Short mmCIF file of C-alpha atoms and ligand atoms in Angstrom, two decimals:
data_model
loop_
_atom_site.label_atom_id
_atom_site.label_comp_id
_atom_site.label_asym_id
_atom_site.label_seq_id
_atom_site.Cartn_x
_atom_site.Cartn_y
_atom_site.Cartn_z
CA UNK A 17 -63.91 -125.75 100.11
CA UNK A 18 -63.31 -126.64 96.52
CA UNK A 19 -63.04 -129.82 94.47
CA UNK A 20 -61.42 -130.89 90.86
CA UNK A 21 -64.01 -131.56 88.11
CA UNK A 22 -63.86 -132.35 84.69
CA UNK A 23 -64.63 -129.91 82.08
CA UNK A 24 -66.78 -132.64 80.46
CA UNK A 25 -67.72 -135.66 82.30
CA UNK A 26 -68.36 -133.39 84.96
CA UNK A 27 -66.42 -136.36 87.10
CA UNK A 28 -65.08 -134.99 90.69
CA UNK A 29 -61.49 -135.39 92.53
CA UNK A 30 -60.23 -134.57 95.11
CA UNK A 31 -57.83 -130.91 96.03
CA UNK A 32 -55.01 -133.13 96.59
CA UNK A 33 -55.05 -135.52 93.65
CA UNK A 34 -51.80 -134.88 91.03
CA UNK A 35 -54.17 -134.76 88.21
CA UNK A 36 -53.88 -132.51 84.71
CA UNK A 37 -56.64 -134.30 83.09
CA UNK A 38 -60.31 -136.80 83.71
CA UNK A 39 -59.07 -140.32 84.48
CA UNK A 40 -62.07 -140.92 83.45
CA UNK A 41 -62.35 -138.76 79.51
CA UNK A 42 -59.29 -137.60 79.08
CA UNK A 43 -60.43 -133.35 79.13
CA UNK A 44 -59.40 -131.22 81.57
CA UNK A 45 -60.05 -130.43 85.10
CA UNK A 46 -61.24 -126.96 86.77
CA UNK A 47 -61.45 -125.77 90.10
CA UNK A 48 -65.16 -125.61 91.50
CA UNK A 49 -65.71 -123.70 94.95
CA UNK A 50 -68.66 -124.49 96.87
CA UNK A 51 -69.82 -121.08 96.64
CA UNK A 52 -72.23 -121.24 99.95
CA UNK A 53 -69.10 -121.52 101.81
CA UNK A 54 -66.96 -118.13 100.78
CA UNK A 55 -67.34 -115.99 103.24
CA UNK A 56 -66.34 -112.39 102.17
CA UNK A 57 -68.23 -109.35 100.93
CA UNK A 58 -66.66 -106.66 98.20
CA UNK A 59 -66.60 -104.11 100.84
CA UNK A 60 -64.17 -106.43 102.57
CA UNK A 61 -62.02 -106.79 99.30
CA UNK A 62 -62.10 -103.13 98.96
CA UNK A 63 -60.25 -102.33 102.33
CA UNK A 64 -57.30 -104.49 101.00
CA UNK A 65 -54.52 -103.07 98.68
CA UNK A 66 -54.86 -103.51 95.10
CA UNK A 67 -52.95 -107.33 94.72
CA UNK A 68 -53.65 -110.86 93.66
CA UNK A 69 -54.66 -112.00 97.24
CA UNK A 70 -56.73 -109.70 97.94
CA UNK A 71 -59.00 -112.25 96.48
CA UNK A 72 -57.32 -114.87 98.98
CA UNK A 73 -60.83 -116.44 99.61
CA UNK A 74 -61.57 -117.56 96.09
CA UNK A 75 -57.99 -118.86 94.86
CA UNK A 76 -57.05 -122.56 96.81
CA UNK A 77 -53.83 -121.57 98.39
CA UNK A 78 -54.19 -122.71 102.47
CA UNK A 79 -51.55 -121.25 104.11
CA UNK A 80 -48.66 -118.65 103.36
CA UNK A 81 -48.20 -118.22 99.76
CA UNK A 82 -45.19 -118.06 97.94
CA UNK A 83 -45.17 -114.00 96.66
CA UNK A 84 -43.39 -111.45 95.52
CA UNK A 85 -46.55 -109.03 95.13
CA UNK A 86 -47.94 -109.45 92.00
CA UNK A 87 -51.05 -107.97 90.26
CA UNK A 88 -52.41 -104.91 91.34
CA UNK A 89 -51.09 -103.97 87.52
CA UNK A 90 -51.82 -100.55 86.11
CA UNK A 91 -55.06 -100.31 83.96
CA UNK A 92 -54.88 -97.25 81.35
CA UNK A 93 -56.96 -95.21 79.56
CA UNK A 94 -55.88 -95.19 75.81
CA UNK A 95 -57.15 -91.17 74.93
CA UNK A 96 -54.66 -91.32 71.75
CA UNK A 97 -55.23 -94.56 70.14
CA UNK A 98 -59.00 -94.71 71.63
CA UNK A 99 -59.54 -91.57 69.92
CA UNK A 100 -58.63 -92.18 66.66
CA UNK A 101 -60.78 -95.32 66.79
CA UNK A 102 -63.79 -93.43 67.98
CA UNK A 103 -63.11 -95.45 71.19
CA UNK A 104 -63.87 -93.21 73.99
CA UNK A 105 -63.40 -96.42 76.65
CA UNK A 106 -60.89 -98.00 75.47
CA UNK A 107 -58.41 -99.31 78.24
CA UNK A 108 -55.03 -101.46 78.29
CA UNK A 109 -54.91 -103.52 81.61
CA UNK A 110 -50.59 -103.40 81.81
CA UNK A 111 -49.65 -107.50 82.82
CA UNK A 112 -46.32 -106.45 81.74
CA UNK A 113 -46.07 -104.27 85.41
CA UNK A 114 -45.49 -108.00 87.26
CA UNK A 115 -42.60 -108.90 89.26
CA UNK A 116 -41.27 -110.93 86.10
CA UNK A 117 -42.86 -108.64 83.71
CA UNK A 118 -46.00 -110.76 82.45
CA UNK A 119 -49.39 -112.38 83.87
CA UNK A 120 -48.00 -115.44 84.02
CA UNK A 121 -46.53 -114.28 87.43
CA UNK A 122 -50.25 -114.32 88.82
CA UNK A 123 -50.53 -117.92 88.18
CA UNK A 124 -47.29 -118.90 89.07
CA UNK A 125 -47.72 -117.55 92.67
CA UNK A 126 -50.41 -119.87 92.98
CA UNK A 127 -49.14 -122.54 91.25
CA UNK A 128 -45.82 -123.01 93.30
CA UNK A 129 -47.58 -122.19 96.41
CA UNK A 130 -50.28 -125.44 95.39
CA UNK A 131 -46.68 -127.25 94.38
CA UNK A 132 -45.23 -126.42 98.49
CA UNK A 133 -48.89 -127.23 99.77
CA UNK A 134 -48.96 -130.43 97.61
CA UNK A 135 -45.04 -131.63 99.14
CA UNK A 136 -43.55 -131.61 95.28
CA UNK A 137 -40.27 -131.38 94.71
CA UNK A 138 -39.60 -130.07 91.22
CA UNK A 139 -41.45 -127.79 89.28
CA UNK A 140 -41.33 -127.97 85.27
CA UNK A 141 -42.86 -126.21 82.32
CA UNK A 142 -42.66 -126.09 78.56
CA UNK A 143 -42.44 -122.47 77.44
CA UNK A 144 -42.66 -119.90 74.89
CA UNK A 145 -40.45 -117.82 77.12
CA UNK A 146 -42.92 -116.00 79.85
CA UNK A 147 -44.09 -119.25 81.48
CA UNK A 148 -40.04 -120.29 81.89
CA UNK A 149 -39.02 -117.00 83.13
CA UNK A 150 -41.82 -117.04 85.58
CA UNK A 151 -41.44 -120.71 86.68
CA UNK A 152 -38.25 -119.54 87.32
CA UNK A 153 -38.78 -116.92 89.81
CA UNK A 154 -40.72 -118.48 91.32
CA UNK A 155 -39.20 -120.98 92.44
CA UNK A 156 -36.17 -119.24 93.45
CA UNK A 157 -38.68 -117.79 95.69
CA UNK A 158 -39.78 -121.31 96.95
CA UNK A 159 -36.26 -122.61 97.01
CA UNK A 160 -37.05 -125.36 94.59
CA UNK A 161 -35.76 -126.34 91.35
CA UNK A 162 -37.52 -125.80 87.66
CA UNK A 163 -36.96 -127.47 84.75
CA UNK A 164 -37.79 -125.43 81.18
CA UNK A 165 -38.04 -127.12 78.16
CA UNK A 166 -38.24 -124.14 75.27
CA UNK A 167 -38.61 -124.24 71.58
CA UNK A 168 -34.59 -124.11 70.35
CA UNK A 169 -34.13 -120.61 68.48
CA UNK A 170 -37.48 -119.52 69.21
CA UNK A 171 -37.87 -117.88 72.66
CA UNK A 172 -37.24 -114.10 73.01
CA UNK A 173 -33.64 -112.96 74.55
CA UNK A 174 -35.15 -111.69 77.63
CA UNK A 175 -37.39 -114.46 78.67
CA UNK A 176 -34.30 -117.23 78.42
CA UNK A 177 -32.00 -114.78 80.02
CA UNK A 178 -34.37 -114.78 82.77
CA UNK A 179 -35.06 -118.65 83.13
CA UNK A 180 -30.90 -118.86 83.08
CA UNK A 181 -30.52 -116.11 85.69
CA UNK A 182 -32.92 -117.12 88.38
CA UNK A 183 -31.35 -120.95 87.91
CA UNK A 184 -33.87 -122.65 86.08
CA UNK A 185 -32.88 -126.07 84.16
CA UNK A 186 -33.22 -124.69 81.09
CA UNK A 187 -33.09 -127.32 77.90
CA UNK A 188 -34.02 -126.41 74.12
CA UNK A 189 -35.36 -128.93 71.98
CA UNK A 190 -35.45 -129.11 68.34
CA UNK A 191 -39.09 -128.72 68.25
CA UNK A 192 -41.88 -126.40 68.27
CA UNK A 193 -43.81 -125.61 71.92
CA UNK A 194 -46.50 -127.69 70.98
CA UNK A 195 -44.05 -130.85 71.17
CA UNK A 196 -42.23 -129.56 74.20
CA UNK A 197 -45.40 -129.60 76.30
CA UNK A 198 -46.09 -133.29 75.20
CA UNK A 199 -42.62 -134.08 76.44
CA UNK A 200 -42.80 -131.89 79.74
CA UNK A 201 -45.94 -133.65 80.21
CA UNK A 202 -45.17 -136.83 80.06
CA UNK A 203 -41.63 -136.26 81.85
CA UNK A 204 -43.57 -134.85 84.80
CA UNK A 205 -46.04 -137.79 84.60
CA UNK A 206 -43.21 -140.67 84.67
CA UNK A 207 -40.66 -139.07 86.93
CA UNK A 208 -42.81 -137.23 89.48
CA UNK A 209 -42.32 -134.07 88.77
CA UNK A 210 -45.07 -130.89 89.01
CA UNK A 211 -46.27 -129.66 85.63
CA UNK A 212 -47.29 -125.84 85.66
CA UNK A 213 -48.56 -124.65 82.48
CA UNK A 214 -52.23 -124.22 81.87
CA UNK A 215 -52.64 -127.49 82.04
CA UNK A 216 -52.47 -126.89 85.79
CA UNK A 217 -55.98 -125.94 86.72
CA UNK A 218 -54.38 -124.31 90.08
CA UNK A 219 -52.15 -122.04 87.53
CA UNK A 220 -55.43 -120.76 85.99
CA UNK A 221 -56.54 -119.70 89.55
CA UNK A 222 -54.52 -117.12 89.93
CA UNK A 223 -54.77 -115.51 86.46
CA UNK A 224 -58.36 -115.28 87.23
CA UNK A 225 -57.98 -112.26 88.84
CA UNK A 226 -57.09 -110.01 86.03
CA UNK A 227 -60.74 -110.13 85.71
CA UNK A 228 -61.42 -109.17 89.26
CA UNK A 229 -58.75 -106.19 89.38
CA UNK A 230 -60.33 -104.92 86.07
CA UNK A 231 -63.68 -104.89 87.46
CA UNK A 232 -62.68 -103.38 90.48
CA UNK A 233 -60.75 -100.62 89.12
CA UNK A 234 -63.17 -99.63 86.62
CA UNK A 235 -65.89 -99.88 89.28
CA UNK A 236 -68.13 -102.48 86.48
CA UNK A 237 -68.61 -105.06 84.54
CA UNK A 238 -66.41 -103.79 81.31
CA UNK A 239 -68.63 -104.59 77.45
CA UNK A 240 -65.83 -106.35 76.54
CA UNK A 241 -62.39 -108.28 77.53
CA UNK A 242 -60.18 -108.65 74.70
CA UNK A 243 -57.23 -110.97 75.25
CA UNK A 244 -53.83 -112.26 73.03
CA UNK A 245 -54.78 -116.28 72.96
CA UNK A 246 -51.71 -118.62 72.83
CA UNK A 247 -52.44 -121.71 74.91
CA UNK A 248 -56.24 -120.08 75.28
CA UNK A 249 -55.32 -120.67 79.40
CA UNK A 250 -55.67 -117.03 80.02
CA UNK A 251 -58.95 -116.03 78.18
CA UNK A 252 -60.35 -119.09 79.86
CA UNK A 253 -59.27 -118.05 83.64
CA UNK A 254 -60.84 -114.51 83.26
CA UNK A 255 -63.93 -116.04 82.22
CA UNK A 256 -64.18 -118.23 85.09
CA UNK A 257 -63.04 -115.72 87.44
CA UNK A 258 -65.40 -113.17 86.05
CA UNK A 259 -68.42 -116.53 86.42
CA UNK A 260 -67.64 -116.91 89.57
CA UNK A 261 -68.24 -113.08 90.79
CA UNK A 262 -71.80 -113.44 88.86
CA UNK A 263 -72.28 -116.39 91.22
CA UNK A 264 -71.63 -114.66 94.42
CA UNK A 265 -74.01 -111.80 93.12
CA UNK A 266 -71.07 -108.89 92.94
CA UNK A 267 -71.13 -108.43 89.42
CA UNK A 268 -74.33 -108.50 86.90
CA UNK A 269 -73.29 -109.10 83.80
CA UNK A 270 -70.51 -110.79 81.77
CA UNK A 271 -68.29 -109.05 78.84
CA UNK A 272 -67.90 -110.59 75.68
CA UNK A 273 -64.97 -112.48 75.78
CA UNK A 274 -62.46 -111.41 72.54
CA UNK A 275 -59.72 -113.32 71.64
CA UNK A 276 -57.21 -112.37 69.16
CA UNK A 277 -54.47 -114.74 67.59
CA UNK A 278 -51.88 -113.92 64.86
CA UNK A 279 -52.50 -115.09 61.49
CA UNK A 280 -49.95 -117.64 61.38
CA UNK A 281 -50.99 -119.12 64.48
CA UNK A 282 -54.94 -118.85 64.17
CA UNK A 283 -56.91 -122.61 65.61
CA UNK A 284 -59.28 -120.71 68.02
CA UNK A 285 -60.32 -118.03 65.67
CA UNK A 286 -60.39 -120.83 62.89
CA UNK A 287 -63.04 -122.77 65.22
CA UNK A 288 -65.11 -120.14 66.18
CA UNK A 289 -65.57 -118.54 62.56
CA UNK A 290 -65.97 -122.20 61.16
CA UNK A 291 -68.35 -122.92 64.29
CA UNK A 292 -65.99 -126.21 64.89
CA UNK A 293 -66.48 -127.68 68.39
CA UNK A 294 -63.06 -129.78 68.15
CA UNK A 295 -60.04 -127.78 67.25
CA UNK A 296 -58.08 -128.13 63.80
CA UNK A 297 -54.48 -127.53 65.30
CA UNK A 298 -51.92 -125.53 63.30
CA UNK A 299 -49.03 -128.39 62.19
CA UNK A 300 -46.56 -125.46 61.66
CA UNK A 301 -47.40 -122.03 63.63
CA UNK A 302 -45.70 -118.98 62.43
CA UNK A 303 -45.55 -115.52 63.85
CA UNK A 304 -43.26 -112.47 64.67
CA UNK A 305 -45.24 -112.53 67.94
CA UNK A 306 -43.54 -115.63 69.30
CA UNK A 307 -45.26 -116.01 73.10
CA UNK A 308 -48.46 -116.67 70.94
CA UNK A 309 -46.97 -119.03 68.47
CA UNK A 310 -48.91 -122.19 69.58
CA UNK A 311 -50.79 -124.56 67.14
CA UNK A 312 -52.91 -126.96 69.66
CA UNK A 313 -53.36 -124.94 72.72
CA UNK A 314 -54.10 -127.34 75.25
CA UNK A 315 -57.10 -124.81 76.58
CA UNK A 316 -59.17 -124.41 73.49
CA UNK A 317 -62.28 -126.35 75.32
CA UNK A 318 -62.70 -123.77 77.86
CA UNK A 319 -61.84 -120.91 75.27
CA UNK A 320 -63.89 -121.54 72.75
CA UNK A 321 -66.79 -121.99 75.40
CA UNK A 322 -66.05 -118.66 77.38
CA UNK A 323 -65.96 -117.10 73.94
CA UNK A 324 -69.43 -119.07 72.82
CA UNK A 325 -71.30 -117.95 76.07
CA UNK A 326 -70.18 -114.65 76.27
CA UNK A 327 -71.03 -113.78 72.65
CA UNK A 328 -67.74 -112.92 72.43
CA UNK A 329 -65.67 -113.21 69.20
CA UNK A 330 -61.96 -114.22 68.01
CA UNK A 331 -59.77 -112.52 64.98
CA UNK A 332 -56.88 -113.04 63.99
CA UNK A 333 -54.45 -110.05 63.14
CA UNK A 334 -51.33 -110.06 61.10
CA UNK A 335 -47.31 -109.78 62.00
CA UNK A 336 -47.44 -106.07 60.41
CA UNK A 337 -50.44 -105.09 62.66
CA UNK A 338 -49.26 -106.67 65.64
CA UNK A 339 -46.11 -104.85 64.85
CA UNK A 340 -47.71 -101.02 63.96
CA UNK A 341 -49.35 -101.61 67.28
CA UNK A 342 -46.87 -102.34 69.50
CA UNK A 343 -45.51 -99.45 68.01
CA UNK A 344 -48.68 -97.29 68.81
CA UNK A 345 -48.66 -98.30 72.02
CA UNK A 346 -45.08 -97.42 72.61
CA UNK A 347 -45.08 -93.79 70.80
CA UNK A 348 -48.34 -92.44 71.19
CA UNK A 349 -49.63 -94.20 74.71
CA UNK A 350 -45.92 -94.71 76.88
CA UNK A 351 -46.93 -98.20 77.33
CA UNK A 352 -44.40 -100.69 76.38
CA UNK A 353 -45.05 -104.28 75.41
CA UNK A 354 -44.03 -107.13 73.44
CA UNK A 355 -45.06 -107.71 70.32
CA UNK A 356 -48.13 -110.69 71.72
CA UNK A 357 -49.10 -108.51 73.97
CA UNK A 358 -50.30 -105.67 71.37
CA UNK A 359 -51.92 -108.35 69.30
CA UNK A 360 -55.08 -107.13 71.70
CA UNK A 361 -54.89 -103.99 71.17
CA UNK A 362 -54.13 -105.27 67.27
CA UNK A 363 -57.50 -107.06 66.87
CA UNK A 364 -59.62 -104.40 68.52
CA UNK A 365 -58.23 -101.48 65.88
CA UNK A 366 -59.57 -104.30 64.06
CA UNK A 367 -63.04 -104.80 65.09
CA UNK A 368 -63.33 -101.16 65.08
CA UNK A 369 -62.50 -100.37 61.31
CA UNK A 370 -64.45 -103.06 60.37
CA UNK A 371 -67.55 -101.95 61.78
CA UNK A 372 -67.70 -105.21 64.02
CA UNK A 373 -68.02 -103.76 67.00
CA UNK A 374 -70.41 -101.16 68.67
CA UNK A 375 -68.08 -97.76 69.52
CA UNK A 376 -69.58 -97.09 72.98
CA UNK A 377 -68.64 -100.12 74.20
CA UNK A 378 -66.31 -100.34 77.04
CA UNK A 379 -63.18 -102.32 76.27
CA UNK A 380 -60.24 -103.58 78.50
CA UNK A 381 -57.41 -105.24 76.16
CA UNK A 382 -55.09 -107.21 78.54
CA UNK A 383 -51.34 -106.50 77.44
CA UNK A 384 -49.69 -109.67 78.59
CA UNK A 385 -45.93 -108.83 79.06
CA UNK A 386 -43.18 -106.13 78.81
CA UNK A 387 -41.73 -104.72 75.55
CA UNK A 388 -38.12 -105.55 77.53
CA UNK A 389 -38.95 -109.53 77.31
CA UNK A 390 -37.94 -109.08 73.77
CA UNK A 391 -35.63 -106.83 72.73
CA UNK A 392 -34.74 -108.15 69.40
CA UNK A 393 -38.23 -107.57 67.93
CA UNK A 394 -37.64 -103.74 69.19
CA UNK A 395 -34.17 -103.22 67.79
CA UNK A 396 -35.52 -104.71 64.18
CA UNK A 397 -38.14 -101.94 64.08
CA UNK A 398 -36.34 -99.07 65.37
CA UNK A 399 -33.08 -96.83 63.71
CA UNK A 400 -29.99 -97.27 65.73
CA UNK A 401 -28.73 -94.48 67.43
CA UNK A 402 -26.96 -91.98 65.44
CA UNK A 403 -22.97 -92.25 66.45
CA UNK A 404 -21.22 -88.86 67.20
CA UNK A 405 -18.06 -87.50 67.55
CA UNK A 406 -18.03 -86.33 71.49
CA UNK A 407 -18.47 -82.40 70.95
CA UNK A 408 -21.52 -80.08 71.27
CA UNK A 409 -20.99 -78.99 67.44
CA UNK A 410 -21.52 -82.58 66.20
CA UNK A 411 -24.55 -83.06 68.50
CA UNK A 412 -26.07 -79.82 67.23
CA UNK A 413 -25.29 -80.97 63.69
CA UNK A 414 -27.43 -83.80 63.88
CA UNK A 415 -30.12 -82.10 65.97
CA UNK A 416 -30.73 -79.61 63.60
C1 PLP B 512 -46.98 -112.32 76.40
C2 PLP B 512 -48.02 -113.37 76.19
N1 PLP B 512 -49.21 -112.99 75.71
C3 PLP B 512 -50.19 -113.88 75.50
C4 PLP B 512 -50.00 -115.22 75.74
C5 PLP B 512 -51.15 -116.13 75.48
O1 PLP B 512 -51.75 -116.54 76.67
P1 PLP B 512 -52.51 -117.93 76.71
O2 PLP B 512 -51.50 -118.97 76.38
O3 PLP B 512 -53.00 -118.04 78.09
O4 PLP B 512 -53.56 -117.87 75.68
C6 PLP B 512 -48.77 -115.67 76.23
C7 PLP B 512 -48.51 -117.10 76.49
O5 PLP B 512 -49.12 -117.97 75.96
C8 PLP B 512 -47.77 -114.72 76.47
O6 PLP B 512 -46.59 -115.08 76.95
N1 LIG B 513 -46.93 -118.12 76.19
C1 LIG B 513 -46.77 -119.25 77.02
C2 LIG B 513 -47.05 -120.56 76.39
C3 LIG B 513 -47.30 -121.62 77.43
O1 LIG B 513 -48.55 -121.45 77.90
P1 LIG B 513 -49.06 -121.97 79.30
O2 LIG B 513 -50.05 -120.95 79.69
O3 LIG B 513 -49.62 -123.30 79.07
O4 LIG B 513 -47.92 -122.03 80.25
C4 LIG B 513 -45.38 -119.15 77.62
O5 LIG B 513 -45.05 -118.08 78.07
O6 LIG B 513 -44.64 -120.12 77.65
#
């Protein structure tokens, strides 16, 4: 049994209401389970394979969901880079291993699946790219249709190639993603339609369980969580997920919650070093990392609190780090991601060198999506291929 409640007001409505945000104040709503009535034990959990519903019993999905497996992602050790940080547990927690190649696919699954249980028709999104390409799937999958509204020139080649392919509605405004959620917002609010970014406090359900997996699979509680923060939805699932396990008495402690932003796109980390409780957005966000280039993220209430409670901290890291990382990651670990997605791994190096964070600690760094969901950023940091004549004494020429 679960309800909706406001994130401030503390106001209560009901599963099936349509709502994104408090009739009442305005903020946004959450998902609260009435924790006397789950009925499952970890040993239970354990029996079942490593996925997103294996957690069935604490997302809000009724009946069959709409899936195509995701989660159960690979979480690695990081010897090489961990090492030279004098991070012994240091670990990358691979989002990028989805069915559409990012976390968003955990949400999604639950998020079209609340869509079908709901009777909407149409799903729709604004995007940076890996909410679109995931929408998408999606609802191929559900055998509805999406609508996509991205930033024009400004989404990554893969993630629009994927929207197009899996026969989304894709449209590109002439406007950042800040202004293309207002729209998609009030497009789904007029015409009927069902909004699924973060705004969606169903969506956030199933991201959740990043936190679970990573607990499970490190058998604890990890020191710390360190997360890429865009739209601040995913730092603020995790959190909640990880609440909710304290609350049914499997876990004992919380991690600090970490969230790292580019430079050029910095609000959250802005707030929390300025000790702001309302937001200065970013008019004009700029970064090489463009999933995370967001300058009002809709989820910076919940962020800024899991970060607040947790002790956590935010930094922000710049377009050359974010860069030398992904880079890291690629050559030295054989993990590949896009350039937001090393932005964790980017502030932790961070931390470290600064002397900001204690070196036992152990740290999972969520890498959110696949270095393939943006080849362009790749081929600008890497030398072509050299060009031979087809014979073995060219190749040996240019081997030697
Ligand atoms: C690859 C990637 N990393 C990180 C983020 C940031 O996540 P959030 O918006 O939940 O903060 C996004 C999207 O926003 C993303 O697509
Ligand atoms: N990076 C995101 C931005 C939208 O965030 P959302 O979590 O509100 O959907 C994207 O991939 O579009």
């Amino acid at each position: 049994m679960f309800r909706l409640v406001c994130v401030n007001c503390g106001a209560d409505y009901n599963q099936n209401e349509i709502i994104y945000h408090c009739p009442k104040c305005g903020h946004l709503l959450t998902v609260e389970y009435d924790m006397d009535t789950i009925d499952i034990s970890r040993a239970e959990w354990d029996k079942r394979p490593l996925r997103l519903w294996r957690y069935k019993e604490l997302l809000p999905v009724a009946g069959e969901p709409v899936s195509l497996q995701e989660g159960g992602t690979p979480l690695y050790h990081l010897k090489t880079i961990g090492k030279e940080l004098g991070l012994k547990e240091l670990y990358a927690k691979h989002e990028g291993m989805n069915p559409s190649g990012s976390f968003k696919d955990r949400g999604m699954t639950v998020g079209v699946s609340m869509a079908i249980q709901l009777g909407m028709k149409t799903v729709a999104c604004a995007s940076t790219g890996n909410t679109s390409a995931s929408l998408a799937v999606y609802a191929a999958k559900a055998g509805i249709p999406a609508v996509v509204l991205l930033p024009a020139g400004k989404v990554a080649l893969g993630k629009v190639a994927q929207a197009l392919m899996h026969g989304a509605k894709v449209i590109a405004i002439r406007g950042n993603f800040d202004k293309a959620l207002e729209m998609v917002h009030d497009l789904c609010i007029n015409e009927g339609l069902y909004l699924l970014n973060s705004v969606n406090p169903y969506r956030l359900e199933g991201q959740k369980t990043i936190g679970f997996e990573a607990v499970d699979q490190l058998g604890g509680v990890p020191d710390r969580f360190v997360l890429p923060v865009g739209n601040a939805g995913n730092i603020s699932a995790v959190y909640k997920g990880l609440l909710e396990l304290q609350n049914l008495g499997f876990i004992d402690s919380l991690p600090m919650m970490t969230g790292i932003q580019a430079e050029g796109a910095s609000p959250v980390v802005d707030a929390i070093h300025n000790k702001r409780e309302v937001l200065v957005p970013e008019a004009n966000p700029e970064t090489v990392a463009t999933a995370i280039r967001i300058g009002a993220p809709v989820n910076a209430e919940k962020a800024l609190r899991a970060i607040r409670e947790t002790n956590g901290t935010a930094i922000a890291v710049t377009d050359e780090e974010i860069l030398a990382m992904q880079r890291s990651l690629a050559r030295k670990e054989g993990i590949g991601v896009e350039p937001a997605s090393a932005a964790s791994v980017a502030g932790i190096k961070k931390l470290a060198e600064e002397g900001l964070i204690d070196k036992d600690e152990r740290i999972v760094c969520v890498v959110t999506g696949h270095l393939l969901k943006d080849p362009e950023a790749v081929i600008k940091q890497c030398e072509p291929p050299t060009e031979i004549d087809a014979n073995l004494e060219s190749l040996l020429s240019v081997l030697r």
